[in-house]
Tab-separated table of C-alpha atoms and ligand atoms in Angstrom:
chain	number	residue	atom	x	y	z
I	27	MET	CA	105.668	113.879	113.364
I	28	SER	CA	106.421	115.283	116.873
I	29	TYR	CA	104.620	112.214	118.268
I	30	TRP	CA	107.786	110.167	117.660
I	31	ARG	CA	110.142	112.539	119.505
I	32	GLN	CA	108.954	111.204	122.858
I	33	LYS	CA	108.865	107.563	121.798
I	34	SER	CA	111.180	104.617	122.105
I	35	VAL	CA	110.367	102.406	119.114
I	36	LEU	CA	111.175	98.754	118.416
I	37	VAL	CA	110.894	97.720	114.755
I	38	THR	CA	110.845	93.946	114.183
I	39	GLY	CA	112.006	93.050	110.675
I	40	GLY	CA	113.778	96.409	110.871
I	41	ARG	CA	116.441	95.343	108.394
I	42	GLY	CA	113.894	93.969	105.907
I	43	PHE	CA	112.554	95.765	102.827
I	44	LEU	CA	109.775	97.786	104.459
I	45	GLY	CA	111.624	97.841	107.794
I	46	ARG	CA	114.545	99.846	106.411
I	47	ALA	CA	112.185	102.423	104.870
I	48	VAL	CA	110.248	102.720	108.147
I	49	CYS	CA	113.463	103.108	110.178
I	50	ARG	CA	114.742	105.842	107.844
I	51	LEU	CA	111.517	107.799	108.387
I	52	LEU	CA	111.571	107.234	112.146
I	53	GLU	CA	115.111	108.606	112.260
I	54	GLU	CA	114.036	111.655	110.248
I	55	ALA	CA	111.092	112.109	112.614
I	56	GLY	CA	113.612	112.259	115.487
I	57	CYS	CA	112.237	109.338	117.443
I	58	ARG	CA	113.759	109.267	120.930
I	59	ARG	CA	115.147	105.741	120.640
I	60	LEU	CA	115.032	103.387	117.670
I	61	VAL	CA	115.835	99.681	117.876
I	62	ALA	CA	115.681	97.721	114.614
I	63	VAL	CA	115.864	93.979	115.112
I	64	GLY	CA	116.132	90.882	112.942
I	65	ARG	CA	116.723	87.191	113.546
I	66	ALA	CA	120.214	87.876	114.909
I	67	GLU	CA	118.786	89.732	117.926
I	68	ALA	CA	115.840	87.415	118.602
I	69	ASP	CA	114.082	84.539	116.872
I	70	LEU	CA	110.502	85.770	117.257
I	71	CYS	CA	109.214	82.250	116.597
I	72	ARG	CA	110.507	81.529	120.124
I	73	GLN	CA	108.368	82.967	122.871
I	74	GLU	CA	111.122	83.304	125.529
I	75	GLU	CA	113.467	85.102	123.111
I	76	THR	CA	110.672	87.495	122.148
I	77	GLU	CA	109.802	88.218	125.784
I	78	ARG	CA	113.486	88.726	126.667
I	79	LEU	CA	113.876	91.165	123.776
I	80	MET	CA	110.800	93.159	124.777
I	81	HIS	CA	111.807	93.161	128.450
I	82	ARG	CA	115.321	94.372	127.574
I	83	GLU	CA	114.261	97.140	125.173
I	84	ARG	CA	111.052	98.289	126.924
I	85	PRO	CA	109.737	100.168	123.859
I	86	ASP	CA	106.767	102.532	123.956
I	87	VAL	CA	105.744	101.518	120.431
I	88	VAL	CA	106.348	98.278	118.529
I	89	VAL	CA	106.176	98.236	114.736
I	90	HIS	CA	105.931	94.536	113.911
I	91	LEU	CA	107.204	94.001	110.374
I	92	ALA	CA	108.948	90.633	110.759
I	93	GLY	CA	107.211	88.207	108.459
I	94	SER	CA	107.684	85.070	106.432
I	95	GLY	CA	106.782	84.549	102.764
I	96	ARG	CA	107.518	86.598	99.647
I	97	GLY	CA	106.007	86.274	96.204
I	98	ILE	CA	103.936	83.467	94.722
I	99	ALA	CA	106.782	80.962	94.206
I	100	ASP	CA	107.872	81.355	97.825
I	101	HIS	CA	104.303	80.985	99.170
I	102	LEU	CA	103.781	77.830	97.085
I	103	ALA	CA	107.076	76.361	98.308
I	104	GLY	CA	106.521	77.061	102.020
I	105	PRO	CA	102.871	77.218	103.095
I	106	ALA	CA	103.475	75.506	106.465
I	107	ARG	CA	106.454	77.776	107.186
I	108	ASP	CA	104.299	80.830	106.317
I	109	ALA	CA	101.467	79.673	108.588
I	110	TYR	CA	103.696	78.777	111.517
I	111	ALA	CA	106.136	81.683	111.396
I	112	ASN	CA	103.587	84.447	110.839
I	113	LEU	CA	101.234	83.169	113.532
I	114	ALA	CA	103.998	82.341	116.030
I	115	MET	CA	105.781	85.685	115.572
I	116	GLY	CA	102.517	87.613	115.709
I	117	LEU	CA	101.309	85.906	118.889
I	118	HIS	CA	104.685	86.136	120.642
I	119	VAL	CA	105.184	89.801	119.792
I	120	VAL	CA	101.676	90.797	120.914
I	121	GLU	CA	101.877	88.812	124.156
I	122	ALA	CA	105.398	90.098	124.938
I	123	ALA	CA	104.234	93.662	124.190
I	124	ARG	CA	101.354	93.217	126.611
I	125	ILE	CA	103.590	91.843	129.368
I	126	SER	CA	106.120	94.665	128.928
I	127	GLY	CA	103.467	97.383	128.986
I	128	VAL	CA	103.959	98.535	125.392
I	129	GLU	CA	101.712	101.498	124.618
I	130	LYS	CA	100.951	100.708	120.988
I	131	LEU	CA	101.636	98.070	118.360
I	132	VAL	CA	101.501	98.638	114.606
I	133	TYR	CA	100.916	95.452	112.602
I	134	VAL	CA	101.252	95.105	108.830
I	135	ALA	CA	99.091	92.415	107.238
I	136	SER	CA	98.792	91.729	103.541
I	137	ALA	CA	96.188	91.978	100.800
I	138	ASP	CA	96.776	88.210	100.478
I	139	ALA	CA	94.497	88.002	103.538
I	140	TYR	CA	91.487	89.061	101.420
I	141	PRO	CA	89.037	86.389	100.228
I	142	ARG	CA	89.589	85.219	96.648
I	143	ARG	CA	85.978	85.979	95.666
I	144	VAL	CA	86.017	89.664	96.622
I	145	GLN	CA	85.947	91.978	93.616
I	146	PRO	CA	88.122	95.103	93.452
I	147	PRO	CA	88.310	97.541	94.994
I	148	TYR	CA	88.698	95.398	98.140
I	149	ARG	CA	87.030	97.112	101.075
I	150	GLU	CA	88.127	96.515	104.664
I	151	THR	CA	84.607	95.340	105.600
I	152	GLN	CA	85.091	92.380	103.186
I	153	LEU	CA	88.169	90.935	104.898
I	154	TRP	CA	86.240	88.056	106.498
I	155	GLU	CA	83.899	87.219	103.600
I	156	GLY	CA	85.576	83.944	102.506
I	157	LEU	CA	88.874	82.093	102.075
I	158	PRO	CA	91.974	83.581	100.428
I	159	ASP	CA	93.289	82.317	97.103
I	160	PRO	CA	94.768	78.789	97.626
I	161	SER	CA	98.172	79.962	96.309
I	162	HIS	CA	98.736	81.955	99.515
I	163	ALA	CA	95.944	80.783	101.854
I	164	ALA	CA	98.266	79.815	104.754
I	165	TYR	CA	100.033	83.176	104.679
I	166	GLY	CA	96.776	85.079	104.186
I	167	ILE	CA	94.935	83.400	107.044
I	168	ALA	CA	97.888	83.797	109.420
I	169	LYS	CA	97.952	87.512	108.634
I	170	ARG	CA	94.173	87.805	108.886
I	171	ALA	CA	94.027	86.009	112.245
I	172	MET	CA	96.143	88.778	113.785
I	173	HIS	CA	93.244	91.165	113.282
I	174	ILE	CA	91.157	89.165	115.780
I	175	VAL	CA	94.136	88.686	118.103
I	176	LEU	CA	94.729	92.439	118.248
I	177	GLU	CA	91.004	93.069	118.824
I	178	ALA	CA	91.073	90.592	121.710
I	179	TYR	CA	94.158	92.178	123.306
I	180	ARG	CA	92.603	95.606	123.016
I	181	ARG	CA	89.343	94.431	124.603
I	182	GLN	CA	90.877	92.409	127.429
I	183	TYR	CA	94.105	94.329	128.166
I	184	GLY	CA	93.588	97.740	126.567
I	185	LEU	CA	96.581	97.253	124.215
I	186	LYS	CA	96.350	99.937	121.526
I	187	SER	CA	97.136	98.837	117.990
I	188	ALA	CA	96.834	99.593	114.293
I	189	TYR	CA	96.210	96.862	111.704
I	190	LEU	CA	97.270	97.803	108.184
I	191	VAL	CA	96.494	95.664	105.142
I	192	SER	CA	99.248	96.310	102.655
I	193	THR	CA	99.116	95.764	98.928
I	194	ASN	CA	102.160	94.591	96.887
I	195	LEU	CA	105.128	96.798	97.728
I	196	TYR	CA	108.024	97.499	95.402
I	197	GLY	CA	111.038	99.773	95.203
I	198	PRO	CA	114.777	99.989	95.829
I	199	GLY	CA	115.991	97.563	98.470
I	200	ALA	CA	113.606	94.724	97.550
I	201	ASP	CA	114.881	91.145	97.500
I	202	PHE	CA	115.687	90.273	93.875
I	203	THR	CA	116.657	86.650	94.598
I	204	GLU	CA	115.144	84.245	92.063
I	205	GLY	CA	112.296	82.286	93.671
I	206	ARG	CA	111.941	84.729	96.598
I	207	ALA	CA	111.388	88.015	94.748
I	208	HIS	CA	107.978	89.675	94.531
I	209	VAL	CA	106.657	90.221	91.003
I	210	VAL	CA	108.174	93.672	90.344
I	211	ALA	CA	111.668	92.681	91.506
I	212	ALA	CA	111.448	89.388	89.595
I	213	LEU	CA	110.473	91.175	86.357
I	214	VAL	CA	113.060	93.948	86.753
I	215	ARG	CA	115.785	91.369	87.168
I	216	ARG	CA	114.597	89.240	84.259
I	217	PHE	CA	114.172	92.129	81.785
I	218	CYS	CA	117.408	93.899	82.763
I	219	GLU	CA	119.381	90.680	82.305
I	220	ALA	CA	117.575	89.883	79.036
I	221	ALA	CA	118.293	93.384	77.687
I	222	GLU	CA	122.003	92.985	78.510
I	223	ARG	CA	122.177	89.549	76.851
I	224	GLY	CA	120.209	90.759	73.828
I	225	ALA	CA	117.719	87.925	74.457
I	226	GLU	CA	114.875	87.466	71.972
I	227	GLU	CA	112.242	86.246	74.400
I	228	VAL	CA	111.338	86.565	78.062
I	229	VAL	CA	108.793	84.168	79.566
I	230	CYS	CA	106.592	85.441	82.409
I	231	TRP	CA	104.371	83.393	84.698
I	232	GLY	CA	100.580	83.335	84.188
I	233	THR	CA	98.395	84.880	81.515
I	234	GLY	CA	99.434	88.503	81.958
I	235	SER	CA	95.806	89.490	82.531
I	236	ALA	CA	95.865	89.217	86.345
I	237	THR	CA	95.879	92.639	87.959
I	238	ARG	CA	97.649	94.024	91.012
I	239	ASP	CA	97.876	97.266	92.964
I	240	PHE	CA	101.482	98.401	93.509
I	241	LEU	CA	102.671	100.793	96.196
I	242	TYR	CA	106.149	102.315	96.412
I	243	VAL	CA	107.863	101.216	99.612
I	244	ASP	CA	108.588	104.742	100.925
I	245	ASP	CA	104.896	105.628	100.565
I	246	ALA	CA	103.996	102.513	102.575
I	247	ALA	CA	106.431	103.610	105.282
I	248	VAL	CA	104.646	106.966	105.542
I	249	ALA	CA	101.359	105.113	106.136
I	250	VAL	CA	102.987	102.981	108.856
I	251	LEU	CA	104.186	106.071	110.747
I	252	ARG	CA	100.835	107.841	110.374
I	253	ALA	CA	99.071	104.764	111.751
I	254	GLY	CA	101.390	104.809	114.754
I	255	GLU	CA	100.604	108.473	115.355
I	256	ARG	CA	96.846	108.453	114.783
I	257	ILE	CA	95.324	104.994	115.233
I	258	ASP	CA	94.539	103.281	118.545
I	259	ALA	CA	92.263	100.396	117.480
I	260	PRO	CA	92.911	97.556	114.998
I	261	ALA	CA	90.069	98.128	112.547
I	262	PRO	CA	91.727	97.150	109.229
I	263	ILE	CA	93.064	99.984	107.065
I	264	ASN	CA	94.153	99.267	103.488
I	265	ILE	CA	97.371	100.824	102.331
I	266	ALA	CA	97.694	100.788	98.567
I	267	SER	CA	97.782	102.989	95.494
I	268	GLY	CA	94.154	102.216	94.626
I	269	THR	CA	95.207	101.713	90.973
I	270	GLU	CA	94.748	98.402	89.166
I	271	VAL	CA	97.495	97.397	86.720
I	272	SER	CA	97.682	94.165	84.722
I	273	ILE	CA	100.839	92.062	84.961
I	274	GLY	CA	101.025	92.270	81.153
I	275	ARG	CA	101.086	96.075	81.287
I	276	LEU	CA	103.597	95.984	84.163
I	277	ALA	CA	105.868	93.647	82.162
I	278	GLU	CA	105.699	95.908	79.077
I	279	THR	CA	106.510	98.993	81.153
I	280	ILE	CA	109.460	97.348	82.899
I	281	ALA	CA	110.727	95.909	79.608
I	282	ALA	CA	110.643	99.366	77.985
I	283	LEU	CA	112.352	101.035	80.970
I	284	CYS	CA	115.071	98.337	80.969
I	285	GLY	CA	115.660	98.780	77.230
I	286	TYR	CA	114.555	95.225	76.413
I	287	GLN	CA	113.434	94.877	72.793
I	288	GLY	CA	112.570	91.178	72.455
I	289	ARG	CA	109.258	89.312	72.763
I	290	ILE	CA	107.314	88.888	76.000
I	291	ARG	CA	105.591	85.514	76.264
I	292	PHE	CA	103.222	84.538	79.055
I	293	ASP	CA	103.112	80.936	80.249
I	294	PRO	CA	99.541	80.248	81.421
I	295	SER	CA	100.583	76.852	82.839
I	296	LYS	CA	102.361	78.735	85.662
I	297	PRO	CA	100.344	80.017	88.641
I	298	GLU	CA	99.420	83.680	88.829
I	299	GLY	CA	97.337	83.951	92.044
I	300	PRO	CA	94.075	85.908	92.207
I	301	LYS	CA	92.741	87.297	88.901
I	302	ARG	CA	92.242	90.842	90.141
I	303	ARG	CA	93.576	92.923	92.988
I	304	CYS	CA	93.039	96.552	93.820
I	305	LEU	CA	92.351	98.006	97.265
I	306	ASP	CA	89.916	100.685	98.303
I	307	VAL	CA	91.972	103.461	99.880
I	308	ALA	CA	89.156	105.711	101.129
I	309	ARG	CA	89.696	104.716	104.783
I	310	ALA	CA	93.446	105.378	104.609
I	311	ARG	CA	92.745	108.752	103.023
I	312	ARG	CA	90.246	109.644	105.740
I	313	LEU	CA	92.049	108.288	108.822
I	314	LEU	CA	95.700	108.667	107.818
I	315	ASP	CA	95.442	111.483	105.299
I	316	PHE	CA	97.342	109.019	103.121
I	317	GLN	CA	98.068	109.766	99.476
I	318	PRO	CA	100.853	107.928	97.598
I	319	THR	CA	103.416	110.332	96.141
I	320	VAL	CA	105.454	108.120	93.786
I	321	GLY	CA	103.683	106.999	90.587
I	322	LEU	CA	104.331	103.528	89.152
I	323	GLU	CA	106.576	104.581	86.263
I	324	GLU	CA	108.767	106.797	88.441
I	325	GLY	CA	108.917	104.085	91.108
I	326	LEU	CA	109.947	101.509	88.510
I	327	ARG	CA	112.680	103.817	87.159
I	328	ARG	CA	114.104	104.171	90.679
I	329	THR	CA	113.881	100.404	91.277
I	330	ILE	CA	115.658	99.583	88.017
I	331	ALA	CA	118.386	102.165	88.712
I	332	TRP	CA	118.891	100.728	92.207
I	333	TRP	CA	119.078	97.148	90.946
I	334	ARG	CA	121.580	98.054	88.234
I	335	ALA	CA	123.772	99.919	90.702
I	336	THR	CA	123.728	97.414	93.546
I	337	ARG	CA	123.316	93.870	92.213
I	338	PRO	CA	126.233	91.580	93.058
I	339	SER	CA	127.293	91.139	89.429
I	340	ALA	CA	127.139	94.874	88.584
I	341	ALA	CA	130.900	95.138	88.219
I	342	VAL	CA	131.232	92.285	85.722
I	343	VAL	CA	128.289	92.867	83.384
I	344	PRO	CA	129.566	94.366	80.124
W	2	LIG	N1	106.770	93.434	100.655
W	2	LIG	C1	105.479	93.384	100.357
W	2	LIG	O1	105.061	93.502	99.186
W	2	LIG	C2	104.466	93.199	101.449
W	2	LIG	C3	103.102	93.264	101.117
W	2	LIG	C4	102.160	93.094	102.121
W	2	LIG	C5	102.569	92.865	103.428
W	2	LIG	N2	103.892	92.798	103.720
W	2	LIG	C6	104.267	92.536	105.119
W	2	LIG	O2	105.068	93.598	105.568
W	2	LIG	C7	106.061	93.109	106.473
W	2	LIG	C8	107.426	93.523	105.976
W	2	LIG	O3	107.615	92.988	104.674
W	2	LIG	P1	109.032	93.037	103.951
W	2	LIG	O4	108.778	92.970	102.498
W	2	LIG	O5	109.857	94.132	104.511
W	2	LIG	O6	109.640	91.635	104.409
W	2	LIG	P2	111.150	91.144	104.367
W	2	LIG	O7	112.030	92.038	103.579
W	2	LIG	O8	111.075	89.702	103.992
W	2	LIG	O9	111.618	91.268	105.871
W	2	LIG	C9	111.083	90.424	106.828
W	2	LIG	C10	111.891	90.547	108.074
W	2	LIG	O10	111.364	89.601	109.008
W	2	LIG	C11	112.442	89.163	109.796
W	2	LIG	N3	112.157	87.814	110.305
W	2	LIG	C12	111.711	86.742	109.605
W	2	LIG	N4	111.627	85.674	110.417
W	2	LIG	C13	112.021	86.091	111.645
W	2	LIG	C14	112.151	85.450	112.898
W	2	LIG	N5	111.859	84.139	113.062
W	2	LIG	N6	112.566	86.189	113.949
W	2	LIG	C15	112.881	87.490	113.804
W	2	LIG	N7	112.766	88.161	112.649
W	2	LIG	C16	112.346	87.466	111.575
W	2	LIG	C17	113.653	89.131	108.885
W	2	LIG	O11	114.787	89.330	109.686
W	2	LIG	P3	116.307	89.180	109.135
W	2	LIG	O12	116.604	90.545	108.586
W	2	LIG	O13	117.123	88.846	110.297
W	2	LIG	O14	116.246	88.103	108.086
W	2	LIG	C18	113.370	90.257	107.901
W	2	LIG	O15	114.084	91.425	108.209
W	2	LIG	C19	105.887	91.592	106.527
W	2	LIG	O16	105.149	91.261	107.671
W	2	LIG	C20	105.098	91.275	105.275
W	2	LIG	O17	104.293	90.140	105.447
W	2	LIG	C21	104.850	92.976	102.769
């Protein structure tokens, strides 16, 4: 981690879910200067604000984590916002980094960028083999496009970068807001509240048979730092657990950990996104020496404990 001791680092989205975990690790790594920014410091959808920010801070490394779109309900509600904001922020940050002479940029894309027809485990070489699932196509394509943008900036200007393709992240600090939460946070909230009310039934979206690959947020942060240290070119690198879990199994596990004893019913009329998702992690293992350290059950325990301790209504729930 001595790489970071000489570096001034700007983290966009630094107060977001992954951003906070990345900043904690950068502090532990003793990075020379750390600037975490959100919308209050600069609206990255505005080119001049982004260039002013970069000119003012003059970072050596930029970790670009600012993004728009969380969870299936949010993607369905705001596809144009997802397309515009993710492309605009990505382009402005890369161009401003180039102008300010940034040494390296770490970009985090999403497994939603993968084509819907690819079968698990998704390999990085398959990223361009078709269109993403329609439920998140705008978000997925905006994230995918940044791969080519970073390649172009490397070829024409020599800008070094890493392009990570992240699976579904979960853990303490996630957004649990109804309608904006990712699947783990949404289920933790629903089952914890149902257990406290003594509810007899909880309804979950989809069939329960769709699968996902879940990675604990602190493990993802380790991969982000390793990419900054070791990677200079934006060939995609998956970051994931490499383990496929059905939403039905996830719901049962969360329900049991929350102490919920009622029925779980799946509503197949609600969207569930791609049928299967699991990422090949061989490249991350080889290039980043990346190995997740927090298993799903332990990660869920920590997430549930965090939610129970910090949710706004914690003081009033009997
Ligand atoms: N969480 C996941 O499961 C997951 C999976 C795959 C990929 N990713 C990607 O990883 C990155 C981080 O995800 P996350 O879960 O940490 O997201 P998050 O919690 O939603 O945080 C996103 C951050 O982006 C900032 N932001 C949004 N619009 C902005 C704008 N116009 N100008 C400046 N900042 C803006 C927000 O700033 P404020 O704090 O000011 O609101 C926020 O801190 C994102 O790019 C996301 O697409 C996440």
